[in-house]
Short mmCIF file of C-alpha atoms in Angstrom, two decimals:
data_model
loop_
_atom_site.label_atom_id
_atom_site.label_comp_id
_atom_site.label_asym_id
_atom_site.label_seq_id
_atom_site.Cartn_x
_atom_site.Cartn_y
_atom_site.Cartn_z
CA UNK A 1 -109.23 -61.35 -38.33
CA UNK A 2 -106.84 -63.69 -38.99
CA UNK A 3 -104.15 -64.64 -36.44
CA UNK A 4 -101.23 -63.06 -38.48
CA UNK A 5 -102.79 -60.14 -38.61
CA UNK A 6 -103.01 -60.31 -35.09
CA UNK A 7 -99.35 -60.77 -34.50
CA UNK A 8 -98.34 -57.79 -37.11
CA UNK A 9 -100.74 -55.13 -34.69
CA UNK A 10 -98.72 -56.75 -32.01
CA UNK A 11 -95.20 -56.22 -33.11
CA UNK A 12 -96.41 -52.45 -34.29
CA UNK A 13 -97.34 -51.97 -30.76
CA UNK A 14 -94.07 -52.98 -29.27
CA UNK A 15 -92.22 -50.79 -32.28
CA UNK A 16 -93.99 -48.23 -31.35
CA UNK A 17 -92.61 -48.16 -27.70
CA UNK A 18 -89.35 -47.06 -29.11
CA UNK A 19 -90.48 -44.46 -31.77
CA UNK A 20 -89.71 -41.22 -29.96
CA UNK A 21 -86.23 -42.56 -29.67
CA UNK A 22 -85.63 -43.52 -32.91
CA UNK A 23 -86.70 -39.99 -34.05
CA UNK A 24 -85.05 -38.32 -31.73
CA UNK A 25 -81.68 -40.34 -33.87
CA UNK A 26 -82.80 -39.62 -37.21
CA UNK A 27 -82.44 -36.06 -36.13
CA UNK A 28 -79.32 -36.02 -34.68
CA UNK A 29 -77.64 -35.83 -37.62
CA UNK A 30 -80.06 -33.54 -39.21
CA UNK A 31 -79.32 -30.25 -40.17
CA UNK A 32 -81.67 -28.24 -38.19
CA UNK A 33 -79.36 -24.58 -37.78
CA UNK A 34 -80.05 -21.32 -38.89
CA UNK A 35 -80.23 -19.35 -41.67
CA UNK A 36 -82.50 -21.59 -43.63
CA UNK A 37 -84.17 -20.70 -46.95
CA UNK A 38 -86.84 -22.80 -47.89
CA UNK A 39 -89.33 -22.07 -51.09
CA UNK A 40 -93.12 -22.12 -50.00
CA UNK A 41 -95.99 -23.07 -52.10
CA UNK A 42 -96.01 -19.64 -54.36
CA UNK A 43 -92.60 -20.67 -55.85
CA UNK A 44 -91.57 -17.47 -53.24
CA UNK A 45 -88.03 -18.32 -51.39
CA UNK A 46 -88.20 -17.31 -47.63
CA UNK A 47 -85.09 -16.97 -45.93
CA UNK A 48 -84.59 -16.96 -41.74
CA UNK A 49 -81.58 -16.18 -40.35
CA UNK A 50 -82.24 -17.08 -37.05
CA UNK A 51 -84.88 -19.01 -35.46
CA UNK A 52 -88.26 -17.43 -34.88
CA UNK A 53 -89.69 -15.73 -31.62
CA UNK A 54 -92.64 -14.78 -32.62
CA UNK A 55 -95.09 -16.84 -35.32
CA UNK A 56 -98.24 -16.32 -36.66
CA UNK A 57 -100.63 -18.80 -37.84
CA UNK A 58 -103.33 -18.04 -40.15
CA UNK A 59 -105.19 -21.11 -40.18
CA UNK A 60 -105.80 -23.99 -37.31
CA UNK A 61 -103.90 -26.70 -38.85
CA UNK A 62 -100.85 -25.19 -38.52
CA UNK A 63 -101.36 -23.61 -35.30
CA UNK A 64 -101.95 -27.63 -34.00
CA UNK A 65 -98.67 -28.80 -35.54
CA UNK A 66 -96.83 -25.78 -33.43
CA UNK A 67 -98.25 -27.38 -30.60
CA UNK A 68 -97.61 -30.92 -31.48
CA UNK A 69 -94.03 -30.14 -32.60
CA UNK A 70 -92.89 -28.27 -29.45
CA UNK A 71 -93.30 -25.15 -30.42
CA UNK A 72 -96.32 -23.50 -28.96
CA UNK A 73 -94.43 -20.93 -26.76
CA UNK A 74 -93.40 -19.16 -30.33
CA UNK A 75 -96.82 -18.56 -31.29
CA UNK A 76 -98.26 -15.42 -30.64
CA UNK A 77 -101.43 -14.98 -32.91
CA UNK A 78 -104.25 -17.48 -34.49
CA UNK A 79 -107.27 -18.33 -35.90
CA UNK A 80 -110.60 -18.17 -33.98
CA UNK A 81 -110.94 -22.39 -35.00
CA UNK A 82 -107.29 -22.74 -33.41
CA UNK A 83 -108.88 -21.25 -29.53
CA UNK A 84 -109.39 -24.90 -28.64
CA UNK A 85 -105.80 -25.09 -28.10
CA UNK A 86 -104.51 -25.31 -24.67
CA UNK A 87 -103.25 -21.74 -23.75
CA UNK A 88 -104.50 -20.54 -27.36
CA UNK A 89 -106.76 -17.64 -24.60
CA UNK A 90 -103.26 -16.28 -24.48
CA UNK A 91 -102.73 -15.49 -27.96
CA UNK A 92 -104.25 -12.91 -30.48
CA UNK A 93 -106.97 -14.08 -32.40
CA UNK A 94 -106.09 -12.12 -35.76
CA UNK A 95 -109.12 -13.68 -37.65
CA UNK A 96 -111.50 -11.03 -39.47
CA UNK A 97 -115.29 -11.67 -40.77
CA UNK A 98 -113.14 -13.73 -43.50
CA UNK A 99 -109.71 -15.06 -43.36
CA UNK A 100 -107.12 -13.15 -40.81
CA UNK A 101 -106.83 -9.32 -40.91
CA UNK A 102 -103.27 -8.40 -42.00
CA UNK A 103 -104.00 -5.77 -39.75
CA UNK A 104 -103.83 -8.23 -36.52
CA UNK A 105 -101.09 -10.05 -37.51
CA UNK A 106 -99.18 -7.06 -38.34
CA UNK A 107 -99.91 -5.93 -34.65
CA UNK A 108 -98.10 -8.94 -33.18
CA UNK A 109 -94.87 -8.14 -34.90
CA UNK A 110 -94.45 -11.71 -35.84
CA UNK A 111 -91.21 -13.14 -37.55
CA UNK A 112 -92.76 -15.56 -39.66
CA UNK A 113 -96.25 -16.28 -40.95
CA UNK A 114 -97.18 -19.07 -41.34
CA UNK A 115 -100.53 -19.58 -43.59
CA UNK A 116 -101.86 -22.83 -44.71
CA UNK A 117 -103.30 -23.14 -48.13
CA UNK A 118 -107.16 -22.78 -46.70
CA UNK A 119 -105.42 -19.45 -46.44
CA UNK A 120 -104.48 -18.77 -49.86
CA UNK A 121 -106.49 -15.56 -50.71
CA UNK A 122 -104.86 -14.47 -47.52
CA UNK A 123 -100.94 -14.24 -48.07
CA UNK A 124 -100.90 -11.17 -50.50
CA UNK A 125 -102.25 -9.21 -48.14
CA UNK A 126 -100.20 -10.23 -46.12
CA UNK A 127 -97.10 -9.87 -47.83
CA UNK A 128 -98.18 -6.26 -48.59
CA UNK A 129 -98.24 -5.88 -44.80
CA UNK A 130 -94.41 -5.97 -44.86
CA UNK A 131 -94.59 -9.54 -43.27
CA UNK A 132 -92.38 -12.57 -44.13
CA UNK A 133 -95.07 -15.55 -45.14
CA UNK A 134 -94.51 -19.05 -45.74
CA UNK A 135 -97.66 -20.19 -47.82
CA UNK A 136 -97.90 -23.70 -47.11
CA UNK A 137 -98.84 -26.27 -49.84
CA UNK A 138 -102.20 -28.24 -49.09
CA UNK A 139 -102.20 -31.51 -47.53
CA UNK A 140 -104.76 -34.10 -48.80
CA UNK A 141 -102.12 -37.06 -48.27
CA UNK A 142 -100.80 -38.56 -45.32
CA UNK A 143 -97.06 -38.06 -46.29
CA UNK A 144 -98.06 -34.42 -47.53
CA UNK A 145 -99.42 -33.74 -43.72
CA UNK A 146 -95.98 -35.88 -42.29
CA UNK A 147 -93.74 -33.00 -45.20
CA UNK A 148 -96.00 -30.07 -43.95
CA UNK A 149 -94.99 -31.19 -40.62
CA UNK A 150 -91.33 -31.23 -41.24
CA UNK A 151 -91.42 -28.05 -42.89
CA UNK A 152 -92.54 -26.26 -40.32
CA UNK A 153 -90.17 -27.92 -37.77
CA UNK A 154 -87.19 -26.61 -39.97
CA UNK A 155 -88.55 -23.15 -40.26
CA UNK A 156 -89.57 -22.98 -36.89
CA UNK A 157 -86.21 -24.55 -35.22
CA UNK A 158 -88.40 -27.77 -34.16
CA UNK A 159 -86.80 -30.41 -36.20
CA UNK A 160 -86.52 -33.07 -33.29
CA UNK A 161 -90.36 -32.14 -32.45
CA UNK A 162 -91.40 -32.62 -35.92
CA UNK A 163 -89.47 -36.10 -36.20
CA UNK A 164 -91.17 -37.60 -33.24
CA UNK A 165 -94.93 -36.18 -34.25
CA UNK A 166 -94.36 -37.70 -37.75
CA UNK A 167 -93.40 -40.98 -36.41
CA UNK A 168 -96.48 -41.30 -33.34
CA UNK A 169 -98.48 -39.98 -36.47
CA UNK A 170 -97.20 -42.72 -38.62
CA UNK A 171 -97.29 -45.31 -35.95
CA UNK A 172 -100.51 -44.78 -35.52
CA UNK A 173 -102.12 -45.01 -39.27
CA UNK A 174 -99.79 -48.39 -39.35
CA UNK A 175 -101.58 -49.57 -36.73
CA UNK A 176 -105.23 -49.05 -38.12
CA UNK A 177 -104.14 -50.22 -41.61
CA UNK A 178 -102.83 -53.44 -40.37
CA UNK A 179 -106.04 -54.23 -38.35
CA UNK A 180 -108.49 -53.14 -41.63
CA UNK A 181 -106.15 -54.56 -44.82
CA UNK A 182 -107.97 -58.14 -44.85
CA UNK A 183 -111.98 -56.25 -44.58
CA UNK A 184 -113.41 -57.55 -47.76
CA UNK A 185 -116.95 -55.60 -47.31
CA UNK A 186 -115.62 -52.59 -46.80
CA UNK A 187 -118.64 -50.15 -45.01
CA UNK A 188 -120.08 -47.18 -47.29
CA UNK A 189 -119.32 -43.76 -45.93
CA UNK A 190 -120.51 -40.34 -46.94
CA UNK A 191 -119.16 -37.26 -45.22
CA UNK A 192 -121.84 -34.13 -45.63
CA UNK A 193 -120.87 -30.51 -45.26
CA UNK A 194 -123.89 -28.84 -45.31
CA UNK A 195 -125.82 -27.34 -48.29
CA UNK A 196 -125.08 -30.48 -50.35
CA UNK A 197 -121.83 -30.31 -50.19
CA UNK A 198 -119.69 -33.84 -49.53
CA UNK A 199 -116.04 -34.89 -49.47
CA UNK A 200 -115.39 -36.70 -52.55
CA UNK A 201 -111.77 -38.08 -53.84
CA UNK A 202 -108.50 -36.56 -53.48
CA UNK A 203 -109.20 -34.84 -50.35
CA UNK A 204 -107.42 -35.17 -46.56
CA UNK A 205 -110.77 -36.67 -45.63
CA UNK A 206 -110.66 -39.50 -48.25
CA UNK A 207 -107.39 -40.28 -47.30
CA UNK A 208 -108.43 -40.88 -43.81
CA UNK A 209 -111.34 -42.96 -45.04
CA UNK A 210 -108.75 -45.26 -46.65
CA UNK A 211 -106.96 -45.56 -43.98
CA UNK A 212 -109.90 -47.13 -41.67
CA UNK A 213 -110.90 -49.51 -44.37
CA UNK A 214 -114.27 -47.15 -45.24
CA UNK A 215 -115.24 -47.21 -48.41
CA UNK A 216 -116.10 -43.34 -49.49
CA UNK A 217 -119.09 -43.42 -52.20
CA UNK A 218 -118.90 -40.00 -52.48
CA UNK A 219 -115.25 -41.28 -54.25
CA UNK A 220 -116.50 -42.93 -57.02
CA UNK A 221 -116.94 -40.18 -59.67
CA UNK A 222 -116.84 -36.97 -57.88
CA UNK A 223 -113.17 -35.22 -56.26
CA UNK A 224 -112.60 -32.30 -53.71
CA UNK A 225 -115.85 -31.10 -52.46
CA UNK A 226 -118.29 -31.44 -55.15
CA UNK A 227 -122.03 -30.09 -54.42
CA UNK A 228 -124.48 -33.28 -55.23
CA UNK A 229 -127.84 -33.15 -55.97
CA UNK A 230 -130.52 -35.10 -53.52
CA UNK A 231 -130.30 -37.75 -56.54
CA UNK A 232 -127.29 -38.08 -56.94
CA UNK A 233 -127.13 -39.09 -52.98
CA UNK A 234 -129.83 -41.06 -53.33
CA UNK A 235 -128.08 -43.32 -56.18
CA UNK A 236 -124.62 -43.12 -53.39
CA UNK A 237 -126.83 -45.29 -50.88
CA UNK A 238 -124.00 -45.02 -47.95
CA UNK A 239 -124.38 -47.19 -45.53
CA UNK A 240 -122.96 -45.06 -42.94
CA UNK A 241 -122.76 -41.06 -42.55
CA UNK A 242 -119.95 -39.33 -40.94
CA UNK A 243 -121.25 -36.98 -38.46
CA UNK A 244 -120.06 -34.19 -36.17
CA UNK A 245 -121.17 -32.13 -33.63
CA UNK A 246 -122.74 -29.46 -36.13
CA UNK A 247 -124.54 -32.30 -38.37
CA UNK A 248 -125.50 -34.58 -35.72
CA UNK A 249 -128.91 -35.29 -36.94
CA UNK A 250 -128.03 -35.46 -40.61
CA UNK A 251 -129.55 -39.50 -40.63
CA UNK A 252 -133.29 -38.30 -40.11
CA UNK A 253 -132.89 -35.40 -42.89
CA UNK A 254 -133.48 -35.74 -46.41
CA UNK A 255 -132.15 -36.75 -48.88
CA UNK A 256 -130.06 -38.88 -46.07
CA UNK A 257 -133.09 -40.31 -44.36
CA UNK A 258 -133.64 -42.48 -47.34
CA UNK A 259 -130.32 -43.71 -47.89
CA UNK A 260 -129.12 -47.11 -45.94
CA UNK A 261 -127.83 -45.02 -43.91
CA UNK A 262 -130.98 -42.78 -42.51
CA UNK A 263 -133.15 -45.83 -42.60
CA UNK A 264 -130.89 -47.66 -39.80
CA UNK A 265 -129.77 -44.63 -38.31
CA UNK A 266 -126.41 -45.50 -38.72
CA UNK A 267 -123.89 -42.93 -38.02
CA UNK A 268 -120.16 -42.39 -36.86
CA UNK A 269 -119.39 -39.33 -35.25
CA UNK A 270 -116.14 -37.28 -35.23
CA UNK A 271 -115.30 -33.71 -33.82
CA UNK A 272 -115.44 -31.97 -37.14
CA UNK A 273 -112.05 -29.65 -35.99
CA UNK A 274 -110.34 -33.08 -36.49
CA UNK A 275 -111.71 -33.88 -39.44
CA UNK A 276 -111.46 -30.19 -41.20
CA UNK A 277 -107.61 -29.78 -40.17
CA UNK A 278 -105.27 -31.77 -42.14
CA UNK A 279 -102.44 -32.31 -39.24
CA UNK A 280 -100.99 -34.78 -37.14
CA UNK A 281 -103.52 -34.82 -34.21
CA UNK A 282 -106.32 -34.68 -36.66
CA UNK A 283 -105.02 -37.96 -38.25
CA UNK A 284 -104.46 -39.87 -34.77
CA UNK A 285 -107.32 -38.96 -33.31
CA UNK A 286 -110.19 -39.51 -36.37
CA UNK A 287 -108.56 -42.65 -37.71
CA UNK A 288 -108.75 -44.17 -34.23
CA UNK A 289 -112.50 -43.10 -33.34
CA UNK A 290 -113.45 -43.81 -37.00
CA UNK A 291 -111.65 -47.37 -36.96
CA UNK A 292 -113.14 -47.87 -32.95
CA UNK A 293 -117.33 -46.98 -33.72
CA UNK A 294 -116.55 -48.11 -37.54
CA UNK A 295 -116.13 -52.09 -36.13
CA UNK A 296 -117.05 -51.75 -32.48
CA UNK A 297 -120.42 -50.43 -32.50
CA UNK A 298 -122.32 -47.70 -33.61
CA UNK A 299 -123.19 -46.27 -29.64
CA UNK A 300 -119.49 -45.79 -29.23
CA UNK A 301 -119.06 -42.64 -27.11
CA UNK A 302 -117.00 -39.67 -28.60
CA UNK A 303 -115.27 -37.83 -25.81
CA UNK A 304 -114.38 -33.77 -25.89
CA UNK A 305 -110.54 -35.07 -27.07
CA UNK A 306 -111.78 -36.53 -30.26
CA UNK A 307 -111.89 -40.34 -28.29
CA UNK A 308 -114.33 -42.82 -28.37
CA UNK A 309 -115.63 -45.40 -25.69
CA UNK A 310 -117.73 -48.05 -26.44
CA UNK A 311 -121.01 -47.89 -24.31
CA UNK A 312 -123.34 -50.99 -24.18
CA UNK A 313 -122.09 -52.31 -27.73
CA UNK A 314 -121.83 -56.17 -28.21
CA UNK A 315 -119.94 -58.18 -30.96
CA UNK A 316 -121.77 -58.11 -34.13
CA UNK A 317 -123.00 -54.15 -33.98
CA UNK A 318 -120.89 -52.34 -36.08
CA UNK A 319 -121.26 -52.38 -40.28
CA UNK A 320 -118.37 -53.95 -40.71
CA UNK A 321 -116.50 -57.35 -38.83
CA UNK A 322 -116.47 -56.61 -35.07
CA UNK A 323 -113.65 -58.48 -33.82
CA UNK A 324 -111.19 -56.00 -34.23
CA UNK A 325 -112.94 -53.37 -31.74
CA UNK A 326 -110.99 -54.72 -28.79
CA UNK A 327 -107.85 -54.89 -30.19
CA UNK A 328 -108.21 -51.30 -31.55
CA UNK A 329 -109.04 -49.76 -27.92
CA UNK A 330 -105.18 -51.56 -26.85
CA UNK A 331 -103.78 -49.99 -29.56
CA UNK A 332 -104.84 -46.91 -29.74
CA UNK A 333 -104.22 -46.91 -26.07
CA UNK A 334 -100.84 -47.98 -26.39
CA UNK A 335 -99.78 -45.46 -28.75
CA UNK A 336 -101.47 -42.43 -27.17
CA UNK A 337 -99.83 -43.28 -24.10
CA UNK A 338 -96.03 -43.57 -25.58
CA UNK A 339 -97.22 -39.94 -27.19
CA UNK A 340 -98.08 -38.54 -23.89
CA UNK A 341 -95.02 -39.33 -22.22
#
């Protein structure tokens, strides 16, 4: 990398100190009072007129920008894949055998609902329920995730919150852009979901891709979450597969285990809550472990928090230039830390 480069991660560092603060001013001045009427994804206007108690969220995204935002203590009920939340034990789980029962949610006597749009087919029944919902519009951007964000800080009375996520969020995907702009080889990805399934353009997950300089074959002529025959991955010829904890082995089944990919066992591996939930956490924590095993090494640990730690790895391992794998660890560290304070 060259030294400018260098420099630029350096300054973002140092900017970054200051973030929180500089949020924390951009929403001084911001509106943030109650009643607020907003219009959700549905074209419906919902109207508060005072901030909510009690909120419901239908789907795990949402439920981990109410706790990244400040505003976990107003949650009261959420998804089964929100439980790994810290206190989420505390909460009703108002999922059914598919979706959220209306039922549940209904039981917790919420003031708003909150439903992301993986929980589309959800927020009629809802409604029906007698229940005020805010259907959320889907995020497969990095500014649509930072706008989500900020909506639900207004409706939710966590403006300031919302502010500061948005801007460690930001500070963060700055960060890991500036150190993989200049990669000229970019390494060939391929995310799997299972039954042939893949993440192809225009999705959260490609956008996260972009971020850490990974080239996503799956891109090239297919969008969403397109089901591809063993051919068709066969012709893809990633380089690397994406991995989580439920697809682990995925490099030594076929069609994979033909691919680049399968034949040098060369994976990355990522808690797959982070990369299924389009939110701020989500973004931190899979464009750092991504951009950290991507350029470090392939044997870089992944820890329960969605970290990774680079264990017996030397300069030259990873698929693309290795240099940066250092610099990435002080980073990420830096930034983290700033967050956690």
């Amino acid at each position: 990398m060259r030294r400018p480069a260098l420099l630029a991660v350096g300054l973002l560092v140092l900017a970054s100190l200051a973030t929180p603060a500089a949020a924390s001013a951009q929403v001084s001045g911001q509106n943030c009072a109650f009643p607020v009427t907003l219009t959700d994804a549905t074209g419906t206007e919902i109207t508060l007129d005072e901030r909510p108690d009690r909120v419901v969220t239908t789907n795990p995204s949402a439920a981990q920008t109410m706790w990244e935002i400040g505003g976990r203590d107003q949650v009261v009920g959420l998804s089964q894949y929100a439980t790994y939340l810290e206190g989420a034990e505390s909460r009703t789980n108002v999922s059914a055998s598919f979706g959220v029962s209306a039922e549940r949610v209904a039981g917790t006597n919420p003031d708003l609902v909150l439903a992301p749009n993986a929980s589309a087919s959800d927020v009629d029944a809802l409604r029906n329920a007698g229940l005020k919902v805010y259907h959320l519009r889907e995020a497969k951007t990095i500014a649509d995730i930072a706008e989500k964000t900020t909506t639900i800080g207004r409706l939710t009375g966590n403006c300031e919150g919302a502010a500061e996520t948005n801007t460690w969020m930001n500070a963060n995907v700055d960060a890991v852009r500036s150190l993989t702009a200049d990669i000229e080889d970019r390494p060939k990805v391929l995310y799997s979901l299972g039954g042939g399934y893949v993440a192809g353009g225009d999705t959260f997950i490609d956008t996260l891709f972009d971020v850490v300089g990974a080239d996503n074959v799956a891109a090239r002529d297919h969008s969403g979450y397109p089901q591809l025959s063993d051919e068709v991955v066969l012709q893809l010829n990633p380089e690397v597969l994406v991995v989580t904890e439920r697809t682990a082995g995925l490099a030594s089944e076929e069609p994979f285990a033909s691919t680049r990919a399968g034949q040098t066992n060369t994976t990355v591996r990522v808690n797959v809550r982070d990369l299924n939930q389009p939110a701020p956490r989500s973004v931190v924590y899979v464009t750092r472990n991504l951009t950290r095993q991507l350029y470090f090494g392939p044997d870089a640990a992944v820890s329960a928090t969605g970290t990774a730690t680079p264990t017996g790895t030397t300069a030259g391992d990873g698929p693309g230039f290795t240099a940066v794998g250092a610099l990435v660890a002080a980073v990420a560290a830096a930034l983290l830390a700033r967050r956690g304070q």
